[in-house]
Short mmCIF file of C-alpha atoms in Angstrom, two decimals:
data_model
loop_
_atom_site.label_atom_id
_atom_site.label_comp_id
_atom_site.label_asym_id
_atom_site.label_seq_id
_atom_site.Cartn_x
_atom_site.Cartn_y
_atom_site.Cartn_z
CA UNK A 53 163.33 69.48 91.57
CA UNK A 54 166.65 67.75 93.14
CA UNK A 55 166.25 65.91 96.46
CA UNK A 56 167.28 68.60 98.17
CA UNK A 57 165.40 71.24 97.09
CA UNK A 58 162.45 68.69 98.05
CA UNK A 59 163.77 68.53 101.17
CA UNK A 60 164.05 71.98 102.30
CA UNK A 61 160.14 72.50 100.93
CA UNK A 62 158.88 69.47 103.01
CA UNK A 63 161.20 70.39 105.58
CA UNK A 64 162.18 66.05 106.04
CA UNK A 65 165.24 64.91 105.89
CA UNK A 66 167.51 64.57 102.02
CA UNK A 67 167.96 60.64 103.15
CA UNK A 68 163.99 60.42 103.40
CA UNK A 69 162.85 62.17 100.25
CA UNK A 70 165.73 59.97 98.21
CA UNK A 71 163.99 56.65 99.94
CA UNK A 72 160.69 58.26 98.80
CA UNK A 73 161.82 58.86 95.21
CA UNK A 74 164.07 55.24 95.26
CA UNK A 75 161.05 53.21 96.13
CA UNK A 76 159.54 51.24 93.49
CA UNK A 77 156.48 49.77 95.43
CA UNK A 78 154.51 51.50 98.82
CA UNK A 79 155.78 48.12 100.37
CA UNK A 80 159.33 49.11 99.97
CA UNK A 81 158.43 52.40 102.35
CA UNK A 82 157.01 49.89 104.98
CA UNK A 83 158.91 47.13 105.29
CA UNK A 84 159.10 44.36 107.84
CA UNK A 85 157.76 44.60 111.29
CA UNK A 86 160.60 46.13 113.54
CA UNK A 87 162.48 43.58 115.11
CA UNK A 88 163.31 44.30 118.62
CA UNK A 89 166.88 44.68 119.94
CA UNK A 90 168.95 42.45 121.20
CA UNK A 91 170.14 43.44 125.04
CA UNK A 92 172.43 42.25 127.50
CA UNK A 93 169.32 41.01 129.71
CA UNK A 94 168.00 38.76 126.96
CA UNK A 95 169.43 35.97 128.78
CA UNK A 96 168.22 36.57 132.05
CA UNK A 97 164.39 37.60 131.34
CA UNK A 98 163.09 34.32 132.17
CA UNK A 99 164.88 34.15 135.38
CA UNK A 100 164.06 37.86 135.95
CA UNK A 101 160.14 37.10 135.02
CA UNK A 102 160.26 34.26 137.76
CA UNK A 103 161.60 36.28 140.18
CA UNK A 104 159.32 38.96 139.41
CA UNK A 105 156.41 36.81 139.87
CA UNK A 106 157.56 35.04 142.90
CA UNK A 107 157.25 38.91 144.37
CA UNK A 108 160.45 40.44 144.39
CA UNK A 109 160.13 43.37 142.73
CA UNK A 110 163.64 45.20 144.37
CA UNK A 111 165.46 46.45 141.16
CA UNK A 112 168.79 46.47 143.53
CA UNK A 113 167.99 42.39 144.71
CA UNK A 114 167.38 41.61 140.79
CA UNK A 115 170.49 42.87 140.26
CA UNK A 116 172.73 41.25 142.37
CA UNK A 117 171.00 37.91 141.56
CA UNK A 118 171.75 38.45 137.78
CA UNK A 119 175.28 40.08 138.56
CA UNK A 120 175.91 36.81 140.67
CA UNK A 121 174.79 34.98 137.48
CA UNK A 122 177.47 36.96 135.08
CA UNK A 123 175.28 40.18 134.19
CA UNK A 124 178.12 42.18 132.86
CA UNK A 125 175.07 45.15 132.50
CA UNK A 126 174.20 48.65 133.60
CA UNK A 127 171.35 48.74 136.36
CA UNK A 128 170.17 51.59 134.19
CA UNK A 129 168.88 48.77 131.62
CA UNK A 130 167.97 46.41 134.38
CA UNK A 131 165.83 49.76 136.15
CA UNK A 132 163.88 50.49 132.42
CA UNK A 133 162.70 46.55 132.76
CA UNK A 134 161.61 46.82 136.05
CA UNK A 135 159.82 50.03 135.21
CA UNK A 136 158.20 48.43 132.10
CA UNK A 137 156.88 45.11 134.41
CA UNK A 138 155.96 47.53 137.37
CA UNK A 139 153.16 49.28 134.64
CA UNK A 140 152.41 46.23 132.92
CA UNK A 141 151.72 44.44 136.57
CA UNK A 142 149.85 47.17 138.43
CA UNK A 143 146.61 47.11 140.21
CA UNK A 144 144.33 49.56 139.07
CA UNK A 145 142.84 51.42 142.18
CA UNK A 146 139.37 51.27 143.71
CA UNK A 147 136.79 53.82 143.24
CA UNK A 148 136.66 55.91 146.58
CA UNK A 149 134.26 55.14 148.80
CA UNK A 150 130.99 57.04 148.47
CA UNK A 151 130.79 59.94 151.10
CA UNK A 152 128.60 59.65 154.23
CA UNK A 153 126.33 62.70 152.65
CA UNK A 154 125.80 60.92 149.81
CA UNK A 155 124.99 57.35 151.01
CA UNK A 156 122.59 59.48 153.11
CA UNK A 157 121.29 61.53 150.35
CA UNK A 158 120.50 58.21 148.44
CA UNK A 159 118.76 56.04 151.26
CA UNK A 160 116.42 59.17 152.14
CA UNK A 161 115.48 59.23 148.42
CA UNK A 162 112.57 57.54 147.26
CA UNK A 163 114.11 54.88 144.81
CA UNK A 164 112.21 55.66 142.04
CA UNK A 165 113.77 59.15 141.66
CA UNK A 166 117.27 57.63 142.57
CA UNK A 167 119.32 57.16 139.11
CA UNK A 168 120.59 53.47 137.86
CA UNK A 169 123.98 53.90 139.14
CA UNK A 170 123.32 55.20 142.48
CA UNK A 171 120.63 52.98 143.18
CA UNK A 172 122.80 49.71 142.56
CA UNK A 173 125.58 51.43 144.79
CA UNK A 174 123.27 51.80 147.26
CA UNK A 175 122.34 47.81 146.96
CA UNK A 176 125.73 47.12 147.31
CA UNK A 177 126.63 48.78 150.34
CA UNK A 178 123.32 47.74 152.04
CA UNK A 179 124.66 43.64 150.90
CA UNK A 180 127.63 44.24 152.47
CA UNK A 181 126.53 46.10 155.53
CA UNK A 182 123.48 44.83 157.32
CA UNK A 183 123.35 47.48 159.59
CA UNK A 184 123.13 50.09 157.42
CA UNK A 185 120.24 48.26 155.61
CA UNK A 186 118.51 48.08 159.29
CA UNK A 187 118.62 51.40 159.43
CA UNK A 188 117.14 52.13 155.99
CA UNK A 189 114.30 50.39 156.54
CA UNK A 190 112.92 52.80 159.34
CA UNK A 191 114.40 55.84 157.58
CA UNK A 192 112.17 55.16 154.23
#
């Protein structure tokens, strides 16, 4: 079969099934690790990760900084970097706090019948709240 005939069965691209056929070895197919691509803001990450981590995090402040430094950039580039460090820095967000009904539910149960997880909850919020283990007591 010709390469394009392959092609149109495996439905890739002619330039893909001739790299296929070409290759001598599978680590021809694989090659080196990719590289990543040189940008304008190469020069300016370190600055822009000290900045970052002295807490400003305004994408329009960064960019006047760097444009005061000779940033010849878009703010478009300068935004996707931001974006990438605002994931890569996040907080990951507290459980909720248990409902009223249910912290009730579980101090008017007899622990035995409580399960693992609610039970060490319930330890928790009487160590941080001595009131509500004052009342506990009387309610058991």
């Amino acid at each position: 079969m010709s390469v394009t005939e392959i092609s149109r069965d495996l439905r890739l691209d002619r330039k893909t099934i001739r790299r296929y056929a070409t290759a001598v070895t599978a680590d021809e197919l694989i090659g080196d690790a990719p590289v990543g691509r040189v940008t304008l803001l190469d020069a300016y990450l370190p600055y822009l990760h000290q900045r970052w981590n002295a807490g400003c995090h305004s994408t329009n402040q960064l960019l006047e900084e760097i444009r005061a430094r000779g940033y010849g950039g878009s703010e478009r580039t300068l935004r996707r970097l931001t974006a990438r460090l605002r994931t890569a820095t996040a907080r990951s967000t507290p459980p909720p706090a248990p409902k009223v009904r249910e912290v009730t539910r579980w101090i008017l149960t007899p622990p035995a019948k409580l399960i693992d997880t609610d039970r060490a909850t319930l330890q928790q919020i009487r160590d941080r709240c001595p009131e509500i283990a004052s009342a506990a007591m009387p309610a058991r």
